[in-house]
Amino acid sequence: MSDTDESGIRLQKALAQAGVASRRNSELLIEQGRVEVDGVVVTEFGTRVDPAVSVIRVDGERIPPLTEHAYLVLNKPRGVVTTMSDPQGRPCIADYVHDRPERLFHIGRLDTDTEGLLLLTNHGEFAHRLAHPSYEVSKTYVAEVDGNVKTGTLRRLLDGVTLDDGPAQADTVKVVSEIKGRTLIQITLHEGRNRIVRRMFDAIGHPVKRLTRTAIGPVRRGNLHTGELRDLDQKELGQLLDLVNL
């Protein structure tokens, strides 16, 4: 969208509305050549953009547009069912978002006995793409497994193991700590099949005793306590939008 197009709003206003900086400081960012729109560096203050459509970056980082959509991350406790209601009366995701005004749904699942990060939104296309295997969004887990795992056995996860629904392969895997009879292992993969991490460790003879998802793409657990909910920050959301080409 060019500076001669009278539709949209001025770029510095869009940056200010997105919380990047004040309008004056946004003008300085533009003047310094630190802002790009749809892949083109912009240095003219009169440039107009449609914040809902234009891909705006500052210093290379995607600036998400203001939106009515909600993008949340929950640190799901162990024992909570990944549904928005449960006919058996078990604790479920709805218990943690009952005071939110939006009609939220979760992206993907975590087993009831698995804790950790779960994304929620009311943006259907975002959810669809993030869950789709073609976008290969990585997920990181910490697994406490039975037994002391030898290096060669761990290597099998990187080489790939055969499961009943096809092969599965870890992107990265490393031992975090080890005590007699137990090993704590960090594993990253972009698979999303049912109970995939547990089944992979079963395949190498080291069943999972406890499993926690600690990251989804750029979203890290950080200081988010078990049962806590927060909005994705601007940087996380921008990176996720890039990952799924939105």
Coordinates of C-alpha atoms in Angstrom, one line a residue:
M1 CA 0.0 0.0 0.0
S2 CA 1.7 3.2 -1.1
D3 CA 1.7 6.8 0.3
T4 CA -0.7 7.8 -2.5
D5 CA -3.3 5.3 -1.4
E6 CA -5.8 7.1 0.8
S7 CA -7.2 3.9 2.3
G8 CA -5.7 2.5 5.5
I9 CA -3.9 4.5 8.2
R10 CA -0.5 6.1 8.4
L11 CA 2.3 3.6 9.2
Q12 CA 3.4 5.5 12.3
K13 CA -0.2 5.4 13.7
A14 CA -0.3 1.7 13.1
L15 CA 2.9 1.2 15.0
A16 CA 1.7 3.3 17.9
Q17 CA -1.7 1.5 18.0
A18 CA 0.2 -1.8 18.1
G19 CA 2.1 -0.6 21.2
V20 CA 5.5 -0.5 19.5
A21 CA 6.3 3.1 20.4
S22 CA 4.7 6.5 20.6
R23 CA 3.8 8.1 17.3
R24 CA 6.8 10.4 17.4
N25 CA 9.2 7.5 18.2
S26 CA 7.6 5.4 15.5
E27 CA 8.5 8.2 13.1
L28 CA 12.1 7.9 14.2
L29 CA 12.0 4.1 13.6
I30 CA 10.7 4.8 10.1
E31 CA 13.3 7.5 9.5
Q32 CA 16.1 5.1 10.6
G33 CA 15.0 2.5 8.1
R34 CA 14.1 0.0 10.8
V35 CA 10.5 -0.6 9.6
E36 CA 9.4 -2.7 6.7
V37 CA 6.0 -3.4 5.2
D38 CA 5.3 -6.5 3.2
G39 CA 9.1 -7.1 2.8
V40 CA 10.0 -3.5 1.7
V41 CA 11.8 -1.1 4.0
V42 CA 9.7 2.1 4.4
T43 CA 11.3 5.5 5.2
E44 CA 8.4 7.8 4.2
F45 CA 6.0 9.0 6.9
G46 CA 3.1 9.3 4.6
T47 CA 2.9 5.6 3.8
R48 CA -0.5 4.1 4.6
V49 CA -1.1 0.5 5.6
D50 CA -4.0 -1.8 6.4
P51 CA -2.9 -3.2 9.8
A52 CA -5.2 -6.2 9.4
V53 CA -3.5 -7.2 6.1
S54 CA 0.0 -5.7 5.9
V55 CA 2.9 -7.6 7.3
I56 CA 4.8 -5.0 9.4
R57 CA 8.2 -5.6 10.9
V58 CA 10.5 -3.6 13.2
D59 CA 14.1 -4.6 13.3
G60 CA 13.0 -7.8 11.5
E61 CA 10.4 -8.8 14.2
R62 CA 6.8 -9.3 13.1
I63 CA 4.4 -6.8 14.7
P64 CA 1.0 -8.4 15.1
P65 CA -2.0 -6.2 14.3
L66 CA -4.6 -5.2 16.8
T67 CA -7.2 -7.8 16.7
E68 CA -10.4 -9.0 18.4
H69 CA -9.0 -12.5 18.5
A70 CA -7.6 -13.9 21.7
Y71 CA -4.3 -15.9 21.8
L72 CA -3.6 -17.5 25.2
V73 CA -1.3 -20.1 26.8
L74 CA -2.2 -22.3 29.7
N75 CA 0.1 -24.3 31.8
K76 CA -2.2 -27.3 32.1
P77 CA -2.0 -29.3 35.3
R78 CA -1.7 -33.0 35.4
G79 CA -5.1 -34.6 35.7
V80 CA -7.0 -32.0 33.7
V81 CA -8.9 -33.2 30.7
T82 CA -8.2 -31.4 27.4
T83 CA -11.8 -30.6 26.6
M84 CA -14.0 -27.6 27.2
S85 CA -16.6 -29.7 29.1
D86 CA -16.6 -33.2 30.6
P87 CA -19.7 -35.3 31.2
Q88 CA -17.9 -37.2 34.0
G89 CA -17.4 -34.0 35.9
R90 CA -13.6 -34.2 35.8
P91 CA -11.5 -31.0 35.8
C92 CA -11.2 -29.6 32.3
I93 CA -9.8 -26.6 30.3
A94 CA -13.1 -24.7 30.8
D95 CA -12.4 -24.4 34.5
Y96 CA -9.4 -22.1 33.7
V97 CA -11.1 -19.8 31.2
H98 CA -14.7 -19.6 32.6
D99 CA -14.3 -15.8 33.2
R100 CA -13.1 -15.0 29.7
P101 CA -15.6 -13.3 27.4
E102 CA -14.5 -15.1 24.2
R103 CA -15.6 -18.6 23.1
L104 CA -12.2 -20.2 23.2
F105 CA -11.0 -23.6 22.0
H106 CA -7.7 -25.4 22.5
I107 CA -5.1 -26.0 19.8
G108 CA -4.2 -29.7 19.8
R109 CA -4.3 -31.8 22.9
L110 CA -2.4 -32.9 26.0
D111 CA -3.1 -36.3 27.6
T112 CA -4.9 -36.0 30.9
D113 CA -1.8 -37.3 32.7
T114 CA 0.5 -34.9 30.8
E115 CA 1.1 -31.3 32.1
G116 CA 2.4 -28.2 30.4
L117 CA 1.8 -25.7 27.7
L118 CA -1.5 -25.6 25.7
L119 CA -2.5 -22.8 23.4
L120 CA -6.1 -21.5 23.3
T121 CA -7.7 -19.1 20.8
N122 CA -10.9 -18.0 19.1
H123 CA -9.1 -17.6 15.7
G124 CA -10.1 -20.6 13.6
E125 CA -7.6 -20.3 10.8
F126 CA -4.7 -19.7 13.2
A127 CA -5.7 -22.8 15.1
H128 CA -6.1 -24.9 12.0
R129 CA -2.7 -24.0 10.6
L130 CA -0.8 -24.3 13.9
A131 CA -2.2 -27.8 14.4
H132 CA -1.5 -28.9 10.8
P133 CA 1.6 -31.1 10.4
S134 CA 2.7 -29.3 7.2
Y135 CA 3.8 -26.3 9.2
E136 CA 6.0 -28.4 11.5
V137 CA 5.7 -26.3 14.6
S138 CA 8.1 -27.8 17.1
K139 CA 7.1 -28.9 20.6
T140 CA 9.5 -29.5 23.5
Y141 CA 8.9 -31.9 26.4
V142 CA 10.7 -33.0 29.5
A143 CA 10.1 -36.7 30.2
E144 CA 11.0 -38.6 33.4
V145 CA 11.5 -42.1 32.1
D146 CA 12.0 -45.4 33.8
G147 CA 15.6 -46.7 33.9
N148 CA 19.0 -45.2 33.0
V149 CA 19.1 -44.5 29.3
K150 CA 22.3 -45.4 27.4
T151 CA 23.5 -43.0 24.7
G152 CA 23.0 -45.5 21.9
T153 CA 19.4 -46.1 23.0
L154 CA 18.8 -42.4 23.0
R155 CA 20.2 -42.1 19.5
R156 CA 17.4 -44.4 18.3
L157 CA 14.9 -41.5 18.9
L158 CA 16.9 -39.3 16.6
D159 CA 17.3 -42.0 14.0
G160 CA 13.6 -42.8 14.2
V161 CA 11.5 -45.6 15.7
T162 CA 8.6 -47.6 14.2
L163 CA 5.2 -47.2 15.9
D164 CA 1.9 -48.9 15.0
D165 CA 0.9 -45.9 13.0
G166 CA 4.2 -45.3 11.2
P167 CA 7.7 -44.0 12.0
A168 CA 8.4 -41.3 14.5
Q169 CA 11.6 -39.2 14.9
A170 CA 12.8 -36.7 17.4
D171 CA 14.4 -33.4 16.2
T172 CA 16.6 -33.1 19.3
V173 CA 17.0 -35.1 22.5
K174 CA 19.3 -34.8 25.5
V175 CA 19.7 -36.0 29.0
V176 CA 18.9 -33.3 31.6
S177 CA 19.7 -35.4 34.7
E178 CA 20.0 -38.9 35.9
I179 CA 19.5 -40.7 39.2
K180 CA 19.4 -44.4 39.9
G181 CA 16.5 -46.0 38.1
R182 CA 15.3 -42.7 36.5
T183 CA 16.4 -40.4 33.7
L184 CA 15.1 -36.9 32.9
I185 CA 15.2 -36.3 29.1
Q186 CA 14.4 -33.2 27.0
I187 CA 12.9 -34.1 23.6
T188 CA 11.8 -31.8 20.8
L189 CA 9.7 -33.0 17.8
H190 CA 7.1 -31.6 15.4
E191 CA 4.9 -34.6 15.5
G192 CA 1.4 -34.2 16.9
R193 CA 0.1 -37.8 16.9
N194 CA -1.8 -39.2 19.9
R195 CA 0.6 -39.9 22.9
I196 CA 3.5 -39.8 20.5
V197 CA 6.2 -39.0 23.1
R198 CA 5.1 -41.8 25.5
R199 CA 4.9 -44.3 22.6
M200 CA 8.4 -43.4 21.4
F201 CA 9.9 -44.0 24.8
D202 CA 7.9 -47.2 25.1
A203 CA 9.5 -48.3 21.8
I204 CA 13.0 -47.9 23.2
G205 CA 12.1 -49.7 26.5
H206 CA 12.0 -46.7 28.8
P207 CA 8.4 -46.0 29.7
V208 CA 7.5 -42.4 30.7
K209 CA 6.6 -41.8 34.3
R210 CA 5.9 -38.1 34.1
L211 CA 5.7 -35.8 31.1
T212 CA 5.6 -32.0 30.8
R213 CA 5.4 -29.9 27.6
T214 CA 7.7 -26.9 28.1
A215 CA 7.6 -25.2 24.7
I216 CA 5.4 -24.8 21.6
G217 CA 7.5 -23.2 18.9
P218 CA 8.8 -19.9 20.3
V219 CA 6.4 -20.0 23.3
R220 CA 8.2 -21.1 26.5
R221 CA 6.9 -22.0 29.9
G222 CA 9.2 -19.5 31.7
N223 CA 7.7 -18.5 35.0
L224 CA 4.1 -19.5 34.2
H225 CA 3.0 -21.6 37.1
T226 CA 0.9 -24.8 36.9
G227 CA -2.7 -23.8 36.3
E228 CA -1.9 -20.2 35.2
L229 CA -3.1 -18.6 32.0
R230 CA -1.6 -15.6 30.1
D231 CA -1.8 -13.8 26.8
L232 CA 0.8 -14.5 24.2
D233 CA 3.2 -11.6 24.1
Q234 CA 3.7 -9.6 20.9
K235 CA 6.9 -11.3 20.0
E236 CA 5.6 -14.8 20.5
L237 CA 2.4 -14.1 18.5
G238 CA 4.4 -12.5 15.7
Q239 CA 6.7 -15.5 15.4
L240 CA 3.8 -17.9 15.4
L241 CA 2.0 -15.9 12.7
D242 CA 5.2 -16.1 10.6
L243 CA 5.5 -19.9 11.3
V244 CA 2.0 -20.5 9.9
N245 CA 2.2 -17.9 7.1
L246 CA -0.6 -15.6 8.4

